[in-house]
């Protein structure tokens, strides 16, 4: 990413010679080996800098255009074209402008920066998800949510990785190594149902299914990031892949997730103690201070976890959940409203930017043939197709795990009902029967499992992981696994570029077709309250 010039207004100031004087010695604040003129660029603004500022302006207008277009479509009841699709089209248009004018500066400014995504775009979205979630519904459905987020993600990664590897060995798609295949499987298992959840809010989906998909989405992103990072740790020449090292990797995975969760939960709890101790809710005109402190804790948790080489995304998610549970009740009513709407606003802006980013990536990365960034080896269409089919198979875990959670939930309900009957109270039998009936109504049916399967869109998180691997040349070796060799960029595609291409193609396909079709699927599967 390019760095901004500091103090650009100083570029228009006259220099010392034009004023008729020039210092003969460095100023007193100067030190040996330091030239103050190197700190301030006094040259006139270059065309490159002007192009950069026009690119920033175009990006801001693109976010506004995405949000306005999405709102207009919602008002007209048009859900086949979700806001995410509008964001993609706006991004494609912005990338097309740089292609049309053949501006290298604009293309560099519009390129997808995975670090910018992970630090500035994803954390606001994840924190807002935790802070504004329906906490009681989330904890009531914690069992199925955790099974889908942890067990489902691992199963999906294994299925997709195995299918991709076998397809490559059989010559059906681009050949990836075993490690690259499972790395690809882990990152493509990061679902991004932002579009689906936005439509669910409009059509009025039941709280239980909303909580399951919502909780799975935010936890799934965190799990996929940690899982991909763990698999990537084996990508060294002297790596020993055995049962022992796999168990060690699983231990590292659990320790990273649990440590990050602890940091986030601790930060959220400390914020609650601070708000309760200060008693700002009882003092007038302290709303700005309350809102400012609400910003301090989540980002402190994020950077503390990253500094400890844990997952900042997991930390900021659980900080949001803890703050929603314990800190928000200690805020004044005005501060609760302000922080809720403010975090939702930041998340909405970040989401629009993410989809614009994905659209621009078609031109700023070597994805499609025929442009400035045209890949010499073409586009891996067959790998994208095989992986997409494998993702459909991998998401079938919903039909396996949700019945398991139903069985566990009913077992717990029967145990509670027996305890109520054993209490020998006058209305114990009636209360036990009512409790069992309520538990029966809360079970997730096959229709719910189908919607969970259908809602597994791929998006910004998966592409960010792939872009980071591509930028770090994580899988830049071609040839057979036993005899790797450097890839020739003039005639062939490296494995990390193949993963990047397939990830973007899958993300765009699922967002456009699955995101738009969920409006039809939800009523058909009878999960809406409005029915």
Coordinates of C-alpha atoms in Angstrom, one line a residue:
X1 CA 0.0 0.0 0.0
X2 CA 1.3 3.5 -0.8
X3 CA 2.0 5.9 2.0
X4 CA 0.4 9.3 2.1
X5 CA 2.6 12.4 2.0
X6 CA 2.7 14.2 5.3
X7 CA 1.7 17.9 5.5
X8 CA 0.8 18.3 1.8
X9 CA -0.1 22.0 2.3
X10 CA 3.6 22.7 2.8
X11 CA 4.2 21.8 -0.8
X12 CA 2.6 25.1 -1.9
X13 CA 4.7 27.3 0.4
X14 CA 7.6 29.3 -1.0
X15 CA 11.1 27.9 -0.3
X16 CA 13.9 29.7 1.4
X17 CA 15.7 31.0 -1.7
X18 CA 12.6 32.7 -3.1
X19 CA 12.3 34.7 0.2
X20 CA 15.9 36.0 -0.2
X21 CA 17.5 34.1 2.6
X22 CA 19.0 30.7 3.2
X23 CA 20.3 29.3 6.4
X24 CA 24.0 28.7 6.5
X25 CA 23.8 26.1 9.3
X26 CA 21.3 23.5 10.3
X27 CA 18.7 24.5 12.8
X28 CA 19.4 23.8 16.5
X29 CA 16.9 20.9 16.5
X30 CA 18.8 19.1 13.7
X31 CA 21.1 16.2 14.5
X32 CA 24.0 14.7 12.8
X33 CA 23.1 12.8 9.6
X34 CA 19.6 14.2 9.4
X35 CA 18.5 16.5 6.6
X36 CA 15.2 18.4 7.5
X37 CA 14.5 18.8 3.8
X38 CA 14.2 15.1 3.4
X39 CA 11.4 15.1 6.0
X40 CA 9.3 17.7 4.0
X41 CA 8.8 17.3 0.3
X42 CA 8.6 20.8 -1.1
X43 CA 8.2 19.8 -4.7
X44 CA 5.0 20.5 -6.6
X45 CA 2.3 17.8 -6.5
X46 CA 3.0 15.1 -9.1
X47 CA 0.5 13.6 -11.5
X48 CA 1.0 10.3 -9.6
X49 CA -0.1 11.9 -6.3
X50 CA -3.1 13.5 -8.0
X51 CA -4.1 10.1 -9.5
X52 CA -3.9 8.6 -6.0
X53 CA -6.2 11.2 -4.6
X54 CA -8.7 10.7 -7.4
X55 CA -8.6 7.0 -6.7
X56 CA -9.4 7.6 -3.0
X57 CA -12.3 9.8 -4.1
X58 CA -13.5 7.1 -6.5
X59 CA -13.4 4.6 -3.7
X60 CA -15.4 6.7 -1.3
X61 CA -18.0 7.4 -4.0
X62 CA -18.1 3.7 -4.7
X63 CA -19.0 2.9 -1.1
X64 CA -21.8 5.5 -1.2
X65 CA -23.1 4.3 -4.5
X66 CA -23.2 0.7 -3.2
X67 CA -25.2 1.7 -0.1
X68 CA -27.6 4.0 -1.9
X69 CA -28.3 1.4 -4.6
X70 CA -28.8 -1.3 -2.0
X71 CA -31.3 0.9 -0.1
X72 CA -33.2 1.7 -3.2
X73 CA -33.5 -2.0 -4.1
X74 CA -34.8 -2.8 -0.6
X75 CA -37.4 -0.1 -0.8
X76 CA -38.7 -1.7 -4.0
X77 CA -38.7 -5.1 -2.5
X78 CA -36.0 -6.4 -5.0
X79 CA -34.0 -9.0 -3.1
X80 CA -32.7 -11.0 -6.1
X81 CA -30.0 -8.3 -6.5
X82 CA -28.5 -8.0 -2.9
X83 CA -26.3 -5.1 -1.9
X84 CA -23.3 -7.4 -2.1
X85 CA -23.8 -7.8 -5.8
X86 CA -24.1 -4.0 -6.3
X87 CA -20.8 -3.7 -4.4
X88 CA -19.2 -6.2 -6.7
X89 CA -20.4 -4.4 -9.8
X90 CA -19.2 -1.0 -8.5
X91 CA -15.8 -2.6 -7.8
X92 CA -15.7 -4.1 -11.3
X93 CA -16.5 -0.6 -12.7
X94 CA -13.8 1.0 -10.7
X95 CA -11.3 -1.6 -11.8
X96 CA -12.4 -1.2 -15.3
X97 CA -11.6 2.5 -15.2
X98 CA -8.0 1.8 -14.3
X99 CA -7.9 -0.8 -17.1
X100 CA -9.4 1.7 -19.6
X101 CA -6.9 4.5 -18.7
X102 CA -4.1 2.0 -18.3
X103 CA -3.1 3.7 -15.1
X104 CA -0.6 1.7 -13.1
X105 CA -0.9 4.0 -10.1
X106 CA -4.7 3.6 -9.9
X107 CA -4.4 -0.2 -10.3
X108 CA -1.9 -0.3 -7.4
X109 CA -4.1 1.9 -5.2
X110 CA -7.2 -0.4 -5.9
X111 CA -5.3 -3.6 -5.4
X112 CA -6.6 -5.9 -2.6
X113 CA -4.4 -5.4 0.5
X114 CA -4.9 -8.4 2.8
X115 CA -3.3 -6.6 5.8
X116 CA -5.6 -3.6 5.3
X117 CA -8.6 -6.0 5.2
X118 CA -7.6 -7.9 8.3
X119 CA -6.8 -4.9 10.4
X120 CA -9.3 -2.2 9.3
X121 CA -12.2 -3.9 7.5
X122 CA -12.8 -7.3 9.1
X123 CA -12.5 -6.3 12.9
X124 CA -15.3 -3.7 12.7
X125 CA -17.6 -6.2 11.0
X126 CA -16.8 -9.0 13.5
X127 CA -17.0 -6.8 16.6
X128 CA -20.4 -5.3 15.5
X129 CA -21.6 -8.9 14.9
X130 CA -20.7 -9.8 18.5
X131 CA -21.8 -6.5 20.1
X132 CA -25.2 -6.3 18.4
X133 CA -26.2 -10.0 18.3
X134 CA -29.2 -11.3 20.1
X135 CA -27.2 -12.7 23.1
X136 CA -30.0 -14.8 24.6
X137 CA -30.9 -16.5 21.3
X138 CA -27.2 -17.1 20.6
X139 CA -26.6 -18.9 23.9
X140 CA -29.9 -20.8 23.6
X141 CA -28.5 -22.2 20.3
X142 CA -24.9 -22.4 21.4
X143 CA -24.7 -26.2 20.9
X144 CA -25.6 -26.3 17.2
X145 CA -23.7 -23.1 16.6
X146 CA -20.5 -24.5 18.1
X147 CA -20.8 -27.8 16.3
X148 CA -21.3 -26.1 12.9
X149 CA -18.5 -23.5 13.5
X150 CA -15.9 -26.0 14.8
X151 CA -16.8 -29.5 13.7
X152 CA -18.5 -28.3 10.5
X153 CA -15.5 -26.1 9.5
X154 CA -13.0 -28.9 10.1
X155 CA -15.1 -31.4 8.3
X156 CA -15.7 -29.1 5.3
X157 CA -12.0 -28.3 5.1
X158 CA -11.1 -32.0 5.1
X159 CA -13.7 -32.9 2.5
X160 CA -12.8 -30.0 0.2
X161 CA -9.1 -30.5 0.6
X162 CA -9.3 -34.3 -0.2
X163 CA -11.6 -33.7 -3.2
X164 CA -9.3 -31.0 -4.7
X165 CA -6.2 -33.2 -4.2
X166 CA -7.8 -36.2 -5.8
X167 CA -9.1 -34.2 -8.7
X168 CA -5.6 -32.9 -9.3
X169 CA -4.1 -36.3 -9.2
X170 CA -6.7 -37.6 -11.6
X171 CA -6.0 -34.8 -14.0
X172 CA -9.5 -33.3 -13.6
X173 CA -8.2 -29.9 -12.4
X174 CA -5.1 -28.0 -11.6
X175 CA -2.8 -30.2 -9.5
X176 CA -2.1 -29.0 -6.0
X177 CA 0.1 -30.6 -3.4
X178 CA -1.5 -32.3 -0.4
X179 CA -0.6 -29.4 1.9
X180 CA -1.8 -26.8 -0.6
X181 CA -5.0 -28.7 -1.1
X182 CA -5.9 -28.7 2.6
X183 CA -4.8 -25.1 3.0
X184 CA -7.2 -24.3 0.2
X185 CA -9.9 -26.4 1.8
X186 CA -9.5 -24.5 5.1
X187 CA -9.7 -21.0 3.6
X188 CA -12.6 -21.8 1.3
X189 CA -14.5 -23.1 4.3
X190 CA -14.7 -19.5 5.6
X191 CA -18.4 -18.7 4.9
X192 CA -19.5 -15.1 4.5
X193 CA -23.3 -15.0 4.9
X194 CA -23.5 -11.2 5.2
X195 CA -25.9 -11.0 2.3
X196 CA -28.1 -13.8 3.6
X197 CA -28.3 -12.3 7.0
X198 CA -29.3 -8.9 5.6
X199 CA -32.1 -10.5 3.7
X200 CA -33.1 -12.6 6.8
X201 CA -33.6 -9.3 8.7
X202 CA -36.0 -8.0 6.1
X203 CA -38.2 -11.1 5.6
X204 CA -38.3 -11.9 9.4
X205 CA -36.6 -15.2 9.9
X206 CA -37.2 -17.1 13.2
X207 CA -34.8 -16.2 15.9
X208 CA -33.4 -19.7 16.4
X209 CA -32.3 -20.2 12.7
X210 CA -31.1 -16.6 12.5
X211 CA -29.0 -17.1 15.7
X212 CA -27.5 -20.4 14.4
X213 CA -26.5 -19.0 11.0
X214 CA -25.4 -15.7 12.5
X215 CA -23.3 -17.4 15.2
X216 CA -21.8 -19.9 12.7
X217 CA -20.8 -17.2 10.3
X218 CA -18.9 -15.1 12.8
X219 CA -17.2 -18.1 14.5
X220 CA -16.6 -19.8 11.3
X221 CA -14.5 -16.9 9.9
X222 CA -12.3 -17.0 13.1
X223 CA -12.0 -20.8 13.0
X224 CA -11.0 -20.8 9.3
X225 CA -8.4 -18.1 9.8
X226 CA -6.7 -20.0 12.7
X227 CA -7.0 -23.4 10.9
X228 CA -5.4 -22.0 7.7
X229 CA -2.6 -20.4 9.7
X230 CA -2.0 -23.7 11.5
X231 CA -1.8 -25.7 8.3
X232 CA 0.5 -23.1 6.8
X233 CA 2.9 -23.7 9.6
X234 CA 3.8 -27.0 7.9
X235 CA 4.8 -25.3 4.8
X236 CA 8.6 -25.5 5.4
X237 CA 11.2 -27.6 3.6
X238 CA 12.0 -29.6 6.8
X239 CA 8.4 -30.0 8.0
X240 CA 7.7 -33.5 9.3
X241 CA 4.0 -34.4 8.8
X242 CA 3.1 -37.3 11.0
X243 CA 0.5 -38.2 13.5
X244 CA 2.5 -36.6 16.3
X245 CA 2.9 -33.3 14.5
X246 CA -0.7 -33.3 13.5
X247 CA -1.7 -33.7 17.2
X248 CA 0.7 -30.9 18.0
X249 CA -0.9 -28.7 15.3
X250 CA -4.3 -29.5 16.8
X251 CA -3.1 -28.5 20.2
X252 CA -1.7 -25.2 18.8
X253 CA -5.0 -24.6 17.1
X254 CA -6.9 -25.1 20.3
X255 CA -4.5 -23.0 22.3
X256 CA -4.6 -20.1 19.8
X257 CA -8.4 -20.1 19.8
X258 CA -8.9 -20.5 23.6
X259 CA -6.2 -17.9 24.3
X260 CA -7.8 -15.4 22.0
X261 CA -11.2 -16.1 23.4
X262 CA -9.9 -15.6 26.9
X263 CA -8.3 -12.2 26.0
X264 CA -11.5 -11.0 24.3
X265 CA -13.8 -12.2 27.2
X266 CA -11.4 -10.7 29.8
X267 CA -11.4 -7.4 27.9
X268 CA -15.2 -7.3 27.7
X269 CA -15.5 -8.1 31.4
X270 CA -13.1 -5.5 32.4
X271 CA -15.0 -2.9 30.4
X272 CA -18.2 -3.8 32.3
X273 CA -16.4 -3.4 35.6
X274 CA -15.0 0.0 34.5
X275 CA -18.4 1.2 33.4
X276 CA -20.1 0.0 36.6
X277 CA -17.3 1.5 38.8
X278 CA -17.3 4.9 37.1
X279 CA -21.1 5.1 37.0
X280 CA -21.1 7.2 33.9
X281 CA -24.8 6.2 33.2
X282 CA -25.8 8.2 36.3
X283 CA -23.9 11.4 35.1
X284 CA -25.3 13.7 32.5
X285 CA -23.3 14.6 29.3
X286 CA -21.0 11.6 29.5
X287 CA -22.3 9.8 26.4
X288 CA -19.2 10.7 24.3
X289 CA -16.9 9.4 27.0
X290 CA -18.9 6.1 27.2
X291 CA -18.8 5.7 23.4
X292 CA -15.0 6.4 23.4
X293 CA -14.3 3.8 26.0
X294 CA -16.4 1.3 24.1
X295 CA -13.9 1.7 21.2
X296 CA -10.9 1.3 23.4
X297 CA -11.5 -2.2 24.7
X298 CA -12.2 -4.2 21.5
X299 CA -9.2 -2.8 19.6
X300 CA -7.0 -3.2 22.6
X301 CA -8.0 -6.9 22.7
X302 CA -7.4 -7.2 19.0
X303 CA -3.8 -5.9 19.1
X304 CA -3.0 -7.6 22.3
X305 CA -3.9 -11.0 20.8
X306 CA -2.0 -10.2 17.6
X307 CA 1.1 -9.2 19.7
X308 CA 0.9 -12.6 21.5
X309 CA 0.7 -14.3 18.1
X310 CA -2.9 -15.3 18.7
X311 CA -6.0 -14.4 16.7
X312 CA -7.1 -10.9 16.9
X313 CA -10.4 -11.7 15.1
X314 CA -11.4 -14.3 17.7
X315 CA -10.4 -11.9 20.5
X316 CA -12.5 -9.0 19.2
X317 CA -15.5 -11.3 18.5
X318 CA -15.6 -12.5 22.1
X319 CA -14.9 -9.0 23.4
X320 CA -18.1 -7.9 21.5
X321 CA -20.1 -10.8 23.0
X322 CA -18.8 -10.1 26.5
X323 CA -19.5 -6.3 26.2
X324 CA -23.0 -7.0 24.9
X325 CA -23.7 -9.3 27.9
X326 CA -22.1 -7.3 30.7
X327 CA -20.9 -3.8 29.6
X328 CA -23.9 -2.6 27.6
X329 CA -26.4 -2.9 30.5
X330 CA -24.1 -0.5 32.5
X331 CA -24.3 2.2 29.8
X332 CA -26.8 5.0 29.7
X333 CA -29.7 4.6 27.3
X334 CA -28.3 7.2 25.0
X335 CA -24.9 5.6 25.0
X336 CA -26.4 2.2 24.2
X337 CA -28.3 3.6 21.3
X338 CA -25.2 5.5 20.1
X339 CA -22.8 2.7 20.3
X340 CA -25.1 0.2 18.7
X341 CA -25.8 2.4 15.7
X342 CA -22.2 3.6 15.4
X343 CA -20.8 0.1 15.3
X344 CA -23.5 -1.0 12.8
X345 CA -22.5 2.0 10.7
X346 CA -18.8 1.2 10.7
X347 CA -19.7 -2.4 9.8
X348 CA -21.9 -1.4 7.0
X349 CA -19.2 0.8 5.5
X350 CA -16.6 -1.9 5.9
X351 CA -18.9 -4.5 4.3
X352 CA -19.5 -2.2 1.3
X353 CA -15.8 -1.6 0.9
X354 CA -15.1 -5.4 1.1
X355 CA -17.4 -6.1 -1.8
X356 CA -16.0 -3.2 -3.8
X357 CA -12.6 -4.6 -3.1
X358 CA -13.6 -8.0 -4.4
X359 CA -14.9 -6.5 -7.7
X360 CA -11.7 -4.5 -8.2
X361 CA -9.6 -7.7 -7.7
X362 CA -10.6 -8.9 -11.1
X363 CA -8.4 -6.2 -12.6
X364 CA -5.8 -5.7 -9.9
X365 CA -4.8 -9.4 -9.6
X366 CA -4.0 -11.8 -12.5
X367 CA -7.4 -13.5 -12.5
X368 CA -8.8 -13.2 -16.0
X369 CA -7.0 -13.2 -19.3
X370 CA -6.9 -10.1 -21.6
X371 CA -6.0 -7.3 -19.1
X372 CA -3.0 -5.6 -17.7
X373 CA -2.7 -8.3 -15.0
X374 CA -3.5 -11.2 -17.4
X375 CA -2.1 -14.5 -16.1
X376 CA 0.3 -16.2 -18.6
X377 CA -1.1 -19.6 -17.8
X378 CA -4.7 -18.7 -18.1
X379 CA -7.5 -19.1 -15.5
X380 CA -8.1 -22.2 -13.5
X381 CA -11.8 -22.6 -14.3
X382 CA -11.8 -26.4 -13.7
X383 CA -10.2 -26.0 -10.3
X384 CA -12.9 -23.5 -9.4
X385 CA -15.6 -25.8 -10.6
X386 CA -14.3 -28.8 -8.8
X387 CA -13.8 -26.8 -5.6
X388 CA -17.3 -25.4 -5.8
X389 CA -18.8 -28.9 -6.1
X390 CA -16.6 -30.0 -3.2
X391 CA -17.9 -27.1 -1.1
X392 CA -21.5 -28.2 -1.7
X393 CA -20.5 -31.7 -0.5
X394 CA -18.6 -30.3 2.5
X395 CA -21.6 -28.2 3.6
X396 CA -23.7 -31.3 3.9
X397 CA -22.3 -31.6 7.5
X398 CA -25.4 -29.5 8.4
X399 CA -27.6 -32.5 7.8
X400 CA -25.4 -34.6 10.1
X401 CA -24.7 -32.2 12.9
X402 CA -28.1 -30.5 13.4
X403 CA -29.8 -33.9 14.2
X404 CA -27.1 -34.6 16.7
X405 CA -27.7 -31.3 18.4
X406 CA -31.4 -32.0 18.5
X407 CA -30.7 -35.3 20.2
X408 CA -28.5 -33.7 22.8
X409 CA -31.0 -30.9 23.4
X410 CA -33.9 -33.3 23.9
X411 CA -31.7 -35.4 26.2
X412 CA -31.0 -32.4 28.4
X413 CA -34.7 -31.3 28.3
X414 CA -35.8 -34.8 29.5
X415 CA -33.3 -34.7 32.3
X416 CA -34.6 -31.2 33.4
X417 CA -38.2 -32.5 33.1
X418 CA -37.4 -35.4 35.4
X419 CA -35.9 -33.1 37.9
X420 CA -39.0 -30.9 37.8
X421 CA -41.2 -34.0 38.5
X422 CA -38.9 -35.2 41.3
X423 CA -39.4 -31.8 43.0
X424 CA -43.0 -33.1 43.9
X425 CA -44.6 -29.7 43.6
X426 CA -48.3 -29.3 42.9
X427 CA -47.8 -28.2 39.2
X428 CA -44.6 -30.1 38.6
X429 CA -46.1 -32.5 36.0
X430 CA -47.6 -29.6 34.1
X431 CA -44.4 -27.6 34.1
X432 CA -42.4 -30.6 33.0
X433 CA -44.8 -31.2 30.1
X434 CA -44.7 -27.5 29.0
X435 CA -40.9 -27.6 29.2
X436 CA -40.7 -30.6 26.9
X437 CA -43.1 -29.1 24.5
X438 CA -41.1 -25.9 24.3
X439 CA -37.9 -27.9 23.7
X440 CA -39.7 -29.9 21.0
X441 CA -40.7 -26.7 19.2
X442 CA -37.1 -25.4 19.4
X443 CA -35.6 -28.3 17.5
X444 CA -34.0 -27.6 14.1
X445 CA -35.6 -29.5 11.3
X446 CA -34.4 -30.7 7.9
X447 CA -35.7 -27.5 6.4
X448 CA -33.4 -25.5 8.8
X449 CA -30.5 -27.7 7.9
X450 CA -31.1 -27.0 4.2
X451 CA -31.0 -23.3 4.8
X452 CA -27.8 -23.6 6.8
X453 CA -26.3 -25.5 3.9
X454 CA -27.6 -23.0 1.3
X455 CA -26.3 -20.0 3.3
X456 CA -22.6 -21.0 3.1
X457 CA -21.5 -18.1 0.8
X458 CA -17.8 -17.4 0.3
X459 CA -16.5 -13.9 0.4
X460 CA -13.9 -11.5 1.7
X461 CA -12.3 -13.6 4.5
X462 CA -11.5 -16.5 2.2
X463 CA -10.1 -14.2 -0.5
X464 CA -8.0 -12.3 2.1
X465 CA -6.4 -15.5 3.3
X466 CA -5.7 -16.5 -0.3
X467 CA -4.3 -13.0 -1.1
X468 CA -2.0 -13.2 1.9
X469 CA -0.7 -16.6 0.8
X470 CA -0.2 -15.3 -2.8
X471 CA 1.6 -12.2 -1.5
X472 CA 3.9 -14.2 0.7
X473 CA 4.6 -16.7 -2.1
X474 CA 3.4 -19.5 0.2
X475 CA 3.0 -22.0 -2.6
X476 CA 5.2 -20.8 -5.4
X477 CA 6.8 -24.1 -6.4
X478 CA 5.6 -26.1 -9.4
X479 CA 6.3 -29.7 -10.4
X480 CA 5.7 -32.9 -8.5
X481 CA 5.6 -33.1 -4.7
X482 CA 8.9 -35.0 -4.6
X483 CA 10.6 -32.8 -7.1
X484 CA 9.4 -29.2 -6.6
X485 CA 10.9 -26.5 -8.9
X486 CA 10.3 -22.7 -9.3
X487 CA 7.3 -21.9 -11.4
X488 CA 7.9 -20.1 -14.8
X489 CA 5.6 -17.1 -14.6
X490 CA 5.7 -16.8 -18.4
X491 CA 4.0 -20.1 -19.2
X492 CA 2.4 -21.5 -16.0
X493 CA 0.4 -20.6 -12.9
X494 CA 1.8 -21.1 -9.5
X495 CA -0.3 -23.0 -6.9
X496 CA -0.9 -19.9 -4.8
X497 CA -2.2 -18.0 -7.8
X498 CA -4.4 -20.9 -8.7
X499 CA -5.9 -20.8 -5.2
X500 CA -6.4 -17.1 -5.5
X501 CA -8.2 -17.3 -8.8
X502 CA -10.4 -20.1 -7.7
X503 CA -11.3 -18.4 -4.4
X504 CA -12.4 -15.2 -6.1
X505 CA -14.4 -17.0 -8.8
X506 CA -16.2 -19.1 -6.1
X507 CA -16.8 -16.1 -3.9
X508 CA -18.4 -14.1 -6.7
X509 CA -20.5 -17.0 -7.9
X510 CA -21.9 -17.8 -4.5
X511 CA -22.6 -14.2 -3.6
X512 CA -24.4 -13.5 -6.9
X513 CA -26.5 -16.7 -7.2
X514 CA -26.9 -18.0 -3.7
X515 CA -27.2 -14.6 -2.1
X516 CA -30.0 -13.6 -4.5
X517 CA -31.8 -16.9 -4.4
X518 CA -32.1 -17.1 -0.6
X519 CA -35.2 -14.9 -0.7
X520 CA -36.9 -17.7 -2.6
X521 CA -35.4 -20.6 -0.6
X522 CA -36.4 -19.2 2.8
X523 CA -40.2 -19.1 2.3
X524 CA -40.1 -22.4 0.5
X525 CA -38.4 -24.1 3.4
X526 CA -40.8 -22.4 5.9
X527 CA -38.4 -20.7 8.2
X528 CA -39.9 -17.2 8.2
X529 CA -42.2 -15.8 10.9
X530 CA -44.1 -14.0 8.2
X531 CA -45.5 -17.3 6.9

